[in-house]
Every structure is written in C-alpha cells, then in structure tokens.
Coordinates of C-alpha atoms in Angstrom, one line a residue:
Chain N
M48 CA -8.3 -26.2 1.4
E49 CA -9.2 -22.5 1.4
A50 CA -8.5 -22.3 5.1
V51 CA -5.0 -23.8 4.7
V52 CA -4.1 -21.4 2.0
F53 CA -5.6 -18.5 3.9
F54 CA -3.7 -19.1 7.1
V55 CA -0.4 -19.7 5.3
C56 CA -0.8 -16.5 3.3
A57 CA -2.0 -14.6 6.2
A58 CA 1.1 -15.6 8.2
A59 CA 3.2 -14.6 5.2
V60 CA 1.4 -11.2 4.9
L61 CA 1.9 -10.4 8.5
A62 CA 5.5 -11.6 8.6
G63 CA 6.3 -9.5 5.6
A64 CA 4.6 -6.5 7.1
V65 CA 6.5 -6.8 10.4
G66 CA 9.7 -7.4 8.4
V67 CA 9.2 -4.1 6.5
V68 CA 8.9 -2.2 9.7
L69 CA 11.7 -4.0 11.6
A70 CA 14.4 -4.5 9.0
R71 CA 17.4 -2.3 9.4
N72 CA 18.4 -2.4 5.7
P73 CA 15.9 -0.8 3.3
V74 CA 16.7 -3.4 0.7
H75 CA 15.5 -6.1 3.2
S76 CA 12.4 -3.9 3.8
A77 CA 11.7 -3.9 0.1
L78 CA 12.0 -7.7 -0.1
F79 CA 9.7 -8.2 2.8
L80 CA 7.3 -5.9 1.1
L81 CA 7.5 -8.1 -2.0
L82 CA 6.6 -11.1 0.2
T83 CA 3.6 -9.3 1.5
L84 CA 2.4 -8.2 -1.9
V85 CA 2.7 -11.7 -3.4
S86 CA 0.8 -13.2 -0.5
I87 CA -1.9 -10.7 -0.9
A88 CA -2.1 -11.6 -4.6
V89 CA -2.7 -15.2 -3.6
L90 CA -5.5 -14.0 -1.3
F91 CA -7.0 -12.1 -4.2
L92 CA -6.9 -15.3 -6.2
Q93 CA -8.8 -17.0 -3.5
Q94 CA -11.5 -14.4 -3.6
H95 CA -12.4 -14.8 -7.3
A96 CA -10.3 -11.8 -8.3
A97 CA -7.8 -13.4 -10.6
L98 CA -7.4 -10.3 -12.8
V99 CA -6.8 -8.1 -9.8
A100 CA -4.3 -10.6 -8.5
A101 CA -2.4 -10.5 -11.9
I102 CA -2.4 -6.8 -11.9
Q103 CA -1.2 -6.8 -8.3
I104 CA 1.7 -8.9 -9.4
V105 CA 2.5 -6.8 -12.4
V106 CA 2.1 -3.4 -11.0
Y107 CA 2.9 -3.8 -7.3
A108 CA 5.3 -6.7 -7.0
S109 CA 7.1 -5.8 -10.2
A110 CA 6.9 -2.2 -11.0
I111 CA 6.7 -0.6 -7.6
V112 CA 9.1 -2.8 -5.7
V113 CA 11.6 -2.6 -8.5
L114 CA 11.2 1.2 -8.4
F115 CA 11.9 1.1 -4.7
L116 CA 14.9 -1.0 -5.1
F117 CA 16.1 1.2 -7.9
V118 CA 15.9 4.3 -5.8
I119 CA 17.5 2.6 -2.8
T120 CA 20.5 1.5 -4.9
L121 CA 20.6 4.9 -6.6
L122 CA 20.8 6.7 -3.3
G123 CA 23.0 4.1 -1.5
V124 CA 21.8 2.0 1.3
D125 CA 21.2 4.4 4.2
Q126 CA 21.7 2.1 7.2
H127 CA 22.5 4.6 9.9
E128 CA 19.0 5.8 10.8
S129 CA 19.3 8.7 13.1
L130 CA 18.2 7.7 16.6
D131 CA 17.9 11.1 18.2
E132 CA 14.3 11.9 19.0
P133 CA 12.8 15.3 18.3
M134 CA 9.7 14.0 19.9
P135 CA 10.6 11.6 22.6
F136 CA 7.3 10.0 23.2
Q137 CA 6.5 9.4 19.5
R138 CA 7.5 5.8 19.3
V139 CA 5.7 4.8 22.5
A140 CA 2.7 6.8 21.5
A141 CA 2.8 5.1 18.0
L142 CA 2.9 1.6 19.6
V143 CA 0.1 2.4 22.0
G144 CA -2.0 4.1 19.3
G145 CA -1.3 1.2 17.0
A146 CA -2.5 -1.3 19.5
L147 CA -5.6 0.7 20.1
L148 CA -6.2 1.0 16.4
A149 CA -5.8 -2.8 15.9
I150 CA -8.2 -3.6 18.7
G151 CA -10.7 -1.1 17.4
L152 CA -10.5 -2.3 13.9
V153 CA -10.7 -5.9 14.8
V154 CA -13.7 -5.4 17.1
M155 CA -15.4 -3.3 14.5
V156 CA -14.8 -5.8 11.7
H157 CA -15.6 -8.8 13.8
G158 CA -18.9 -7.4 15.1
N159 CA -19.7 -6.0 11.7
R160 CA -22.7 -7.5 10.0
W161 CA -21.1 -7.3 6.6
V162 CA -24.0 -8.8 4.7
T163 CA -26.2 -5.8 5.2
G164 CA -26.6 -3.5 2.3
A165 CA -27.6 -4.1 -1.3
H166 CA -25.9 -6.9 -3.1
S167 CA -24.6 -6.8 -6.7
L168 CA -25.4 -3.2 -7.1
R169 CA -22.9 -2.7 -10.0
G170 CA -22.9 -6.1 -11.4
E171 CA -22.4 -9.6 -10.2
L172 CA -19.2 -11.5 -10.0
D173 CA -18.8 -14.2 -12.6
P174 CA -20.0 -17.5 -11.1
V175 CA -16.9 -19.5 -11.8
R176 CA -13.3 -18.6 -11.4
T177 CA -12.9 -16.8 -14.7
G178 CA -11.1 -13.8 -13.2
N179 CA -14.2 -11.6 -13.6
V180 CA -12.7 -10.0 -16.6
Q181 CA -16.0 -9.4 -18.4
A182 CA -17.9 -8.2 -15.4
L183 CA -15.0 -6.0 -14.4
S184 CA -14.5 -4.4 -17.8
K185 CA -18.3 -3.8 -18.2
S186 CA -18.4 -2.0 -14.9
L187 CA -15.2 -0.1 -15.5
F188 CA -16.5 1.3 -18.8
T189 CA -20.0 2.0 -17.7
S190 CA -20.4 2.9 -14.1
F191 CA -16.9 4.0 -13.5
V192 CA -16.0 5.5 -16.8
W193 CA -15.6 9.0 -15.4
A194 CA -13.2 7.9 -12.7
F195 CA -11.4 5.8 -15.4
E196 CA -10.8 8.9 -17.5
M197 CA -9.7 10.8 -14.5
T198 CA -7.0 8.2 -13.8
A199 CA -5.5 9.2 -17.2
V200 CA -5.3 12.8 -16.0
L201 CA -3.8 11.6 -12.7
L202 CA -1.1 9.5 -14.4
V203 CA -0.2 12.4 -16.7
I204 CA 0.2 14.7 -13.7
A205 CA 2.3 12.1 -11.9
V206 CA 4.6 11.6 -14.9
V207 CA 5.1 15.3 -15.4
G208 CA 5.6 15.8 -11.6
G209 CA 8.1 13.0 -11.5
V210 CA 10.1 14.3 -14.4
V211 CA 10.1 17.9 -13.0
L212 CA 11.2 16.7 -9.6
A213 CA 13.8 14.3 -10.6
R214 CA 15.6 16.2 -13.4
R215 CA 18.8 18.0 -12.7
S216 CA 18.2 21.6 -13.1
G217 CA 21.6 23.2 -13.4
H218 CA 22.8 25.4 -10.6
R219 CA 20.0 27.8 -10.5
P220 CA 16.9 26.4 -8.9
E221 CA 13.8 27.4 -10.7
I222 CA 10.4 28.1 -9.3
G223 CA 8.5 24.9 -9.3
S224 CA 11.5 22.6 -9.9
G225 CA 11.1 21.2 -6.4
E226 CA 14.5 22.4 -5.2
E227 CA 15.0 25.0 -2.5
P228 CA 17.4 27.9 -3.1
P229 CA 20.9 27.3 -1.8
S230 CA 21.4 28.7 1.6
Chain I
M295 CA -11.7 -15.8 16.5
I296 CA -8.8 -16.7 14.4
A297 CA -6.5 -18.4 16.8
V298 CA -8.8 -20.9 18.4
G299 CA -9.2 -24.1 16.5
F300 CA -8.6 -24.5 12.8
P301 CA -11.9 -23.8 11.1
S302 CA -12.6 -25.4 7.7
N303 CA -14.4 -22.5 6.1
V304 CA -13.0 -19.0 5.9
T305 CA -15.5 -16.3 6.2
P306 CA -15.0 -12.7 4.9
T307 CA -14.4 -11.6 8.5
Y308 CA -11.1 -13.4 8.5
Y309 CA -9.9 -11.4 5.5
L310 CA -11.1 -8.2 7.1
I311 CA -9.3 -8.9 10.3
L312 CA -6.2 -9.7 8.4
A313 CA -6.5 -6.4 6.5
A314 CA -7.1 -4.5 9.8
L315 CA -3.9 -6.0 11.3
L316 CA -2.0 -5.2 8.1
F317 CA -3.2 -1.6 8.1
T318 CA -2.2 -1.3 11.8
I319 CA 1.3 -2.6 11.1
G320 CA 1.6 -0.1 8.3
A321 CA 0.4 2.8 10.4
V322 CA 2.7 2.0 13.3
G323 CA 5.6 1.6 10.9
L324 CA 4.9 4.9 9.3
L325 CA 5.1 6.5 12.7
V326 CA 8.1 4.6 14.0
R327 CA 10.5 4.7 11.2
R328 CA 12.5 7.7 10.1
N329 CA 13.8 6.5 6.7
T330 CA 11.4 8.0 4.2
L331 CA 11.8 5.0 1.8
V332 CA 10.6 2.7 4.5
M333 CA 7.8 5.1 5.4
F334 CA 6.7 4.9 1.8
M335 CA 6.7 1.1 2.0
C336 CA 4.5 1.3 5.1
I337 CA 2.1 3.5 3.1
E338 CA 2.0 0.7 0.5
L339 CA 1.2 -1.8 3.2
M340 CA -1.8 0.4 4.3
L341 CA -3.0 0.7 0.7
N342 CA -2.8 -3.0 0.3
A343 CA -4.8 -3.5 3.4
A344 CA -7.5 -1.3 1.9
N345 CA -7.3 -3.3 -1.4
L346 CA -7.8 -6.5 0.5
T347 CA -10.8 -5.1 2.2
F348 CA -12.3 -4.0 -1.1
V349 CA -11.8 -7.4 -2.6
S350 CA -13.2 -9.2 0.4
Y351 CA -16.3 -7.0 0.3
A352 CA -16.6 -7.6 -3.4
R353 CA -16.8 -11.3 -2.8
A354 CA -19.0 -11.0 0.3
L355 CA -21.6 -8.8 -1.4
N356 CA -21.1 -10.4 -4.8
D357 CA -20.5 -7.0 -6.3
I358 CA -17.9 -6.2 -8.9
S359 CA -17.4 -2.6 -7.9
G360 CA -15.0 -3.5 -5.0
Q361 CA -12.6 -5.0 -7.5
V362 CA -13.0 -2.0 -9.8
I363 CA -12.0 0.3 -7.0
V364 CA -8.9 -1.7 -6.4
F365 CA -7.8 -0.7 -9.9
F366 CA -8.2 3.0 -9.0
T367 CA -6.3 2.4 -5.8
L368 CA -3.5 0.8 -7.8
V369 CA -3.4 3.8 -10.1
V370 CA -3.2 6.2 -7.2
A371 CA -0.5 4.1 -5.6
A372 CA 1.6 4.0 -8.7
A373 CA 1.3 7.8 -9.1
E374 CA 2.1 8.3 -5.5
V375 CA 5.2 6.2 -5.7
A376 CA 6.4 7.9 -8.8
V377 CA 6.0 11.4 -7.4
G378 CA 7.1 10.4 -3.9
L379 CA 10.3 8.7 -5.0
A380 CA 11.1 11.7 -7.2
I381 CA 10.7 13.9 -4.2
I382 CA 13.0 11.6 -2.2
V383 CA 15.6 11.8 -4.9
A384 CA 15.4 15.5 -5.0
I385 CA 15.8 15.7 -1.2
F386 CA 18.7 13.3 -1.3
R387 CA 20.5 15.6 -3.9
R388 CA 20.2 18.4 -1.4
R389 CA 21.1 16.7 1.9
Q390 CA 22.7 13.3 1.2
N391 CA 20.3 11.5 3.5
V392 CA 16.6 10.7 3.5
T393 CA 15.8 11.0 7.2
A394 CA 12.4 12.5 7.6
D395 CA 13.2 14.6 10.7
D396 CA 15.9 16.5 8.9
V397 CA 13.5 18.0 6.4
N398 CA 12.2 20.7 8.7
L399 CA 12.6 23.9 6.8
L400 CA 8.9 24.7 6.8
K401 CA 8.5 23.7 10.5
G402 CA 6.9 26.5 12.5

C-alpha cells in the first residue's frame, strides 16, 4: 500500500516539478507547483509527519502559492520571456550540470548507509500515527527554543522588508526604499 | 533501484532519491528560466526537496528533530517569498518586466 501511494505521489511530484520548469505561462507554473506541494504533503503523511503535512498544506499550498498567483496577476502574465542569451552556453551548461548533480546525489544517497548515527537524539517519534504533535512541540520548546524565538525576529524583519519594498514612495526615491534613482 | 520491479516496501532511500531528483529539477530550472517568478518557484522546489529529506531522515532515525527543522525551513521560505515578491514588484514598477537578465545595473 505504501509503495503504491509512494510511486503515485513521486510521479506527481516529478511531473509537477518538470511542469514548473517547462510551462510557458507563469500561472501554469504556479499550478504545477501546487501539484508538487500537495503530493509532498501526502509523502509527509506517509512518513508519520501529519502535523508537518498539515502545515505544508496551510503555509505552502495555500499561502505561498496564492501569494505567487496574486503577484502574477498583479503584474500581468509575462509570457514573452526574452530568448536572447547574454551567456550562450548557460542553458547547455545548466542541463549538463543538472544531470551530473542528479547522478551524484542519487549515487550518494543510494550508497549512503543512512542508519549510522545516533537514533532519537532529540526525542522519539510517537509510535502510532498521531501526527507527533506532542513530541514535536516538546522538542520545539526545549531543544530548539532559541531558534524558535529567532524565527519571530526573522518574520518581523520579513514583514518590515516587504512593506518597505512594496510601498509606493512618491516620486522621490528614498535611501533604503529599494528603488533606484531615476536615470 | 526504483525502476526495476515494483517493490512492496518503500525504504527511506526511495524518498531520498526522489528528493534528490526534485532538487535537481529545481536547480536546473533556476538556471534555465529567465522569469524571476518562475525562478522563485524553482527555489521553492529545492526547499521542498530539503524538507522531504529532513522528514525522511526523521523517520529513518526515529528522531523528531528532522520534523522540527522543517518548521524552520517553512518559516524561512515564507519570509523569503514575502521579501522576494516585494522585490519583484518593486522591480516591475521600474521596468515593466521581470526578466532576470535585464536587472544588470550592478554588473561589473
């Protein structure tokens, strides 16, 4: 059963990823991205990470994809991607490098003895599929509490940065407003 | 390997190989595409590949910290998308397109 779900979701993940790269229309790219994200959420569910899967759906598949679609529609769909190449060999080099990267990663992962190392260092997973809520929150508020507090700082910085960058700042660009002076 | 046969049990290696392929597709897409929005989506693909790896190792090692780190990755991804899309909007106000190659003012 797990194998069937895994292979179906893996096919959906890879199809969505390829669709993101190949789609001409950015809206289609965003929808392919949605397919990939939801399929990955299913894979999270399979690996006893129900809470992470739920947050993947809420944050990624909802908020981030909607934000992408919002910006795409705000800017207008930009279908004419410029085809002139400042660096003519970049695409070929990207494909060759990508193939090498894939081979290297797969060989490394496949030959990797992943069971080495200490098990359950920060706390065990819950034995049954309960979403690991208790184990996760316990670890989050003990071992990772410093990082957890720092995410608050990061989010504040992101909010302030987003507001500063996106606001219309009259005709005079100010220092730090993210706009370059008119040339 | 994956392709041969149809194995009944899925080991963590399968998930890791899938994450590796997903990361590769994201990296190649980041290098190939010129539309900054699509490049951002490719970054999201790579972040998701990392998340899948973390969750797979959390299960393989029976350790919760892999899943905790996925939370932090999500937070970083959300912050990155917020700031990045704001930058894209600011660029679009200037130049009316979002092609990455046109933004070359600081190029040496």
